[in-house]
Amino acid sequence: MSSPAKEIRPDRGGPFYFVANWKMNKTAAEARDYLKILEKSLRALPDRWEAVLAPPFTALHAVSDALKRGPLKIGLAGQNLYFEARGAYTGEISPLMLVEAGCRYVLIGHSERRIHFGEKGPLLRKKVRAALEAGLIPILCVGEELKEREGGKTAAVIESQLKETLEGDALLQKEFTLLIAYEPVWAIGTGKTPDPSEAEAVHRQIRAFFHAFEGALSILYGGSVTDKNIGAFMKEPNVDGVLAGGASLAPETFSRMIEIGVEAKQADR
Ligand code: PGA
C-alpha cells in the first residue's frame, strides 16, 4: 500500500479534529462541570471541524446526556474497546456498548495501551475491524519510542505499525472515515515535541501509505500539544488536527487550543 508521497491532503481528506483524551481522569461529576465551563468558552466550530471528547468509560453516559441537552456540538470517543460483541471478557467493553453510550469514535492502539497492556498489531487489527463493523470511527494511534527515533527508525516503525494493523485489509477498499494519530511515545506527557516540520514529514508518510484508501482520512498529531504550540502544528499542511492529553483536561485551555488551531489552519489557506 505504501508509495512515495505524491499528494498533499487530497480532496478525499477528512475533516479537521481536536480530540481531548482525558485518559484515567475525571469522574462523571467532574466531567459535567467541565462541560459547563466548555459551553461558556467554546465558540461554534466552522463546517468540517470537529471537537471530540474521550472521557473514561464511567463518564461516557454523563457526558453524552449533557451534550444532548446543551448547545455544544461535540463528538464522543471511547478510549479503548474489545473486539468481541459480548461474552466472558471481564473488564472489557464492547463496540456496541460504546455506541449505546453515545460514542461515534474510539481510540485504538494508544501507546499507553501498547506499553502497559501489551497490545500489538494482530489484536489492534481485530479492534479496528470491530469498531468499523459497529459503525464507530477508529482513531488509530501510532508512534516511535525515543531509542527508535535516535536510531533513525521512525519511518520504519510507523510503516510497520500501519502494516500490521491495516495492510491487506479488504475494509480499506471501502469508503469510511479513518483517523490516524501520530504520537511519538517520547513526546507524550513529557513537554517535549518534535519540530512541527518533523511531524509533517511523518504525516506525509502516513498520507502516502493510504494512497489507495477510498475513504476520508484525517491525520492528527499528538504528544504534549498545548495552547502554546498548537498553532505551529496546525500550520503544517498534513496536520489535520490534534490529539491532546494533559492540556485538554482544563476546559478553558482546550477551547483556547481549538480557537488557535482553527485560526492557524485558516490563515494558511
Ligand atoms: P499529552 O498526551 O498531550 O498529555 O502528551 C497525548 C496523548 O497521550 O494522547
Coordinates of C-alpha atoms and ligand atoms in Angstrom, one line a residue:
M1 CA 0.0 0.0 0.0
S2 CA 2.9 2.4 0.6
S3 CA 4.2 4.7 -2.2
P4 CA 6.2 7.9 -2.3
A5 CA 4.2 10.9 -1.2
K6 CA 2.5 12.4 -4.2
E7 CA -0.3 14.5 -2.9
I8 CA -0.7 16.9 -0.1
R9 CA -4.1 16.4 1.5
P10 CA -6.1 15.0 -1.4
D11 CA -9.7 16.0 -1.8
R12 CA -10.9 12.9 0.0
G13 CA -9.1 14.2 3.2
G14 CA -11.4 14.1 6.1
P15 CA -12.4 16.9 8.5
F16 CA -10.2 18.6 11.0
Y17 CA -10.3 17.4 14.6
F18 CA -9.5 18.4 18.1
V19 CA -9.6 15.3 20.3
A20 CA -9.3 15.5 24.1
N21 CA -8.0 12.3 25.6
W22 CA -8.8 12.5 29.3
K23 CA -7.1 9.1 30.0
M24 CA -7.9 7.9 33.6
N25 CA -9.0 11.4 34.7
K26 CA -12.4 12.9 35.8
T27 CA -15.4 11.3 37.5
A28 CA -18.8 11.8 35.9
A29 CA -19.5 14.7 38.2
E30 CA -16.2 16.4 37.2
A31 CA -17.0 15.7 33.5
R32 CA -20.3 17.6 33.9
D33 CA -18.5 20.5 35.5
Y34 CA -16.0 20.5 32.6
L35 CA -18.8 20.7 30.1
K36 CA -20.5 23.7 31.9
I37 CA -17.3 25.7 31.5
L38 CA -16.7 24.5 27.9
E39 CA -20.2 25.7 27.0
K40 CA -19.3 29.2 28.1
S41 CA -15.9 29.3 26.5
L42 CA -16.2 27.4 23.2
R43 CA -17.5 29.1 20.1
A44 CA -19.2 27.2 17.3
L45 CA -16.7 25.5 15.0
P46 CA -16.7 26.1 11.3
D47 CA -18.0 23.3 8.9
R48 CA -15.7 20.3 8.6
W49 CA -14.2 21.0 12.0
E50 CA -14.9 18.7 15.0
A51 CA -14.1 18.6 18.7
V52 CA -14.2 15.2 20.3
L53 CA -14.0 14.3 24.0
A54 CA -12.7 10.9 25.1
P55 CA -13.6 10.6 28.8
P56 CA -13.2 7.4 30.8
F57 CA -16.0 4.8 30.3
T58 CA -17.7 5.7 33.6
A59 CA -18.3 9.2 32.4
L60 CA -19.4 8.5 28.9
H61 CA -23.2 8.4 29.6
A62 CA -23.0 11.6 31.7
V63 CA -21.1 13.4 29.0
S64 CA -23.4 12.1 26.3
D65 CA -26.6 13.1 28.2
A66 CA -25.2 16.6 29.0
L67 CA -24.2 17.1 25.3
K68 CA -27.7 16.1 24.2
R69 CA -29.2 18.7 26.4
G70 CA -26.7 21.5 25.8
P71 CA -25.7 23.7 22.8
L72 CA -22.3 22.1 22.2
K73 CA -21.8 20.0 19.0
I74 CA -19.1 17.7 20.3
G75 CA -18.3 14.2 19.4
L76 CA -17.7 11.4 21.9
A77 CA -15.0 8.8 21.8
G78 CA -14.2 5.7 23.8
Q79 CA -10.5 5.3 24.9
N80 CA -10.5 1.6 24.0
L81 CA -12.7 -1.3 23.1
Y82 CA -12.6 -5.1 22.9
F83 CA -13.3 -6.8 19.5
E84 CA -16.0 -9.2 20.7
A85 CA -19.6 -8.1 20.9
R86 CA -20.3 -9.7 24.3
G87 CA -19.2 -12.6 26.5
A88 CA -16.8 -13.7 29.3
Y89 CA -14.2 -10.9 29.0
T90 CA -14.1 -9.4 32.4
G91 CA -13.2 -5.8 32.5
E92 CA -13.6 -5.2 28.7
I93 CA -16.1 -3.1 26.8
S94 CA -17.7 -3.9 23.5
P95 CA -18.2 -1.7 20.5
L96 CA -22.0 -1.8 20.9
M97 CA -21.7 -0.6 24.5
L98 CA -19.7 2.4 23.3
V99 CA -22.3 3.1 20.6
E100 CA -25.1 2.9 23.1
A101 CA -23.2 5.3 25.4
G102 CA -23.2 7.8 22.6
C103 CA -19.7 7.3 21.1
R104 CA -19.0 7.9 17.4
Y105 CA -15.3 7.4 17.7
V106 CA -12.9 5.1 19.5
L107 CA -9.1 5.4 20.3
I108 CA -7.3 2.2 19.3
G109 CA -3.7 1.3 19.9
H110 CA -2.8 4.3 22.1
S111 CA 0.9 3.9 23.2
E112 CA -0.2 3.5 26.8
R113 CA -2.3 0.5 25.7
R114 CA 0.6 -0.8 23.7
I115 CA 3.2 -0.3 26.6
H116 CA 1.2 -1.0 29.8
F117 CA -1.2 -3.6 28.4
G118 CA 0.9 -5.3 25.7
E119 CA -1.5 -4.5 22.8
K120 CA 0.0 -5.3 19.4
G121 CA -0.7 -5.5 15.7
P122 CA -3.0 -8.5 15.4
L123 CA -5.2 -7.5 18.3
L124 CA -5.3 -4.0 17.1
R125 CA -6.3 -5.2 13.6
K126 CA -9.3 -7.0 15.2
K127 CA -10.2 -3.9 17.2
V128 CA -10.2 -1.7 14.1
R129 CA -12.4 -4.1 12.3
A130 CA -14.8 -4.5 15.2
A131 CA -15.1 -0.7 15.5
L132 CA -15.8 -0.2 11.9
E133 CA -18.4 -3.1 11.9
A134 CA -20.2 -1.4 14.8
G135 CA -20.2 1.9 12.9
L136 CA -17.5 3.6 15.1
I137 CA -14.8 5.7 13.6
P138 CA -11.4 4.4 14.7
I139 CA -8.6 6.8 15.8
L140 CA -5.6 4.5 15.4
C141 CA -2.5 5.7 17.3
V142 CA 1.0 5.1 16.0
G143 CA 4.4 6.4 17.1
E144 CA 8.0 5.6 17.7
E145 CA 9.9 5.4 21.0
L146 CA 12.9 7.6 21.8
K147 CA 15.5 4.9 21.0
E148 CA 13.8 4.2 17.7
R149 CA 13.9 7.8 16.8
E150 CA 17.5 8.2 17.8
G151 CA 18.4 5.1 15.8
G152 CA 16.8 6.7 12.7
K153 CA 14.0 4.2 12.7
T154 CA 10.9 6.4 12.9
A155 CA 9.7 5.8 9.3
A156 CA 10.2 2.1 9.6
V157 CA 8.3 1.9 12.9
I158 CA 5.3 3.9 11.6
E159 CA 5.2 1.8 8.4
S160 CA 5.3 -1.5 10.4
Q161 CA 2.6 -0.3 12.9
L162 CA 0.3 0.7 10.0
K163 CA 1.0 -2.5 8.1
E164 CA 0.4 -4.9 10.9
T165 CA -2.9 -3.3 11.7
L166 CA -4.3 -2.4 8.3
E167 CA -2.3 -3.7 5.3
G168 CA -4.2 -6.0 3.1
D169 CA -7.4 -5.4 4.9
A170 CA -10.3 -5.5 2.5
L171 CA -12.1 -2.9 4.6
L172 CA -9.7 -0.3 3.3
Q173 CA -11.2 -0.7 -0.1
K174 CA -14.4 0.7 1.2
E175 CA -15.4 4.2 2.0
F176 CA -15.3 5.2 5.6
T177 CA -13.7 7.8 7.9
L178 CA -10.5 6.9 9.5
L179 CA -8.3 8.9 11.8
I180 CA -4.7 8.2 12.4
A181 CA -2.9 9.9 15.3
Y182 CA 0.8 10.2 15.1
E183 CA 2.0 10.3 18.7
P184 CA 5.8 9.9 19.3
V185 CA 5.9 8.0 22.5
W186 CA 8.7 10.2 23.9
A187 CA 6.5 13.3 23.4
I188 CA 3.5 12.0 25.4
G189 CA 3.2 13.8 28.7
T190 CA 6.8 14.9 28.7
G191 CA 6.5 18.5 27.4
K192 CA 8.8 17.6 24.5
T193 CA 7.7 17.6 20.9
P194 CA 9.2 17.1 17.6
D195 CA 9.6 20.1 15.4
P196 CA 6.3 20.6 13.6
S197 CA 8.2 20.1 10.3
E198 CA 9.4 16.6 11.6
A199 CA 5.8 15.7 12.4
E200 CA 4.7 16.9 9.0
A201 CA 7.2 14.5 7.4
V202 CA 5.7 11.6 9.3
H203 CA 2.2 12.8 8.3
R204 CA 3.2 12.8 4.7
Q205 CA 4.5 9.3 5.0
I206 CA 1.2 8.2 6.6
R207 CA -0.8 10.0 3.8
A208 CA 1.2 8.2 1.2
F209 CA 0.6 4.8 2.9
F210 CA -3.1 5.4 2.4
H211 CA -2.9 6.5 -1.3
A212 CA -5.3 3.7 -2.3
F213 CA -7.7 4.2 0.5
E214 CA -11.1 5.2 -0.7
G215 CA -12.5 6.7 2.5
A216 CA -11.8 10.0 4.3
L217 CA -8.6 10.2 6.1
S218 CA -7.6 12.7 8.8
I219 CA -4.1 12.6 10.4
L220 CA -3.7 14.1 13.8
Y221 CA -0.6 15.0 15.8
G222 CA -0.4 14.1 19.5
G223 CA 2.2 14.4 22.2
S224 CA 2.5 17.5 24.5
V225 CA 0.2 19.7 22.4
T226 CA -0.7 22.8 24.3
D227 CA -2.1 26.3 23.5
K228 CA 1.5 27.4 23.1
N229 CA 2.4 25.0 20.3
I230 CA -0.8 24.0 18.6
G231 CA -0.7 26.9 16.1
A232 CA 2.7 25.8 14.8
F233 CA 1.5 22.2 14.3
M234 CA -1.8 23.1 12.7
K235 CA 0.1 25.3 10.1
E236 CA 1.6 22.2 8.6
P237 CA -0.4 21.1 5.6
N238 CA -0.8 17.4 6.5
V239 CA -1.7 18.0 10.1
D240 CA -5.5 17.7 10.2
G241 CA -5.9 18.1 13.9
V242 CA -4.5 17.1 17.3
L243 CA -5.0 14.5 20.0
A244 CA -4.3 16.3 23.3
G245 CA -4.0 14.7 26.7
G246 CA -2.8 16.8 29.7
A247 CA -3.7 20.2 28.1
S248 CA -7.2 19.1 27.3
L249 CA -8.1 18.5 31.0
A250 CA -8.7 22.2 31.6
P251 CA -11.8 23.3 29.5
E252 CA -10.5 26.9 29.2
T253 CA -7.2 25.6 27.7
F254 CA -9.0 23.1 25.4
S255 CA -11.3 25.8 24.0
R256 CA -8.3 28.2 23.6
M257 CA -6.4 25.5 21.7
I258 CA -9.4 25.0 19.4
E259 CA -9.6 28.7 18.7
I260 CA -5.9 29.0 17.9
G261 CA -5.9 25.8 15.9
V262 CA -8.7 26.9 13.6
E263 CA -7.1 30.3 13.1
A264 CA -3.7 28.8 12.3
K265 CA -5.2 26.4 9.7
Q266 CA -7.4 29.0 8.1
A267 CA -4.6 31.6 7.9
D268 CA -2.7 29.1 6.0
R269 CA -5.2 28.5 3.2
Ligands
PGA1 P1 -0.3 14.5 26.2 O1 -1.0 13.2 25.8 O2 -1.0 15.6 25.4 O3 -0.5 14.7 27.7 O4 1.2 14.4 25.8 C1 -1.4 12.9 24.5 C2 -1.9 11.5 24.4 O5 -1.4 10.6 25.0 O6 -2.9 11.3 23.6

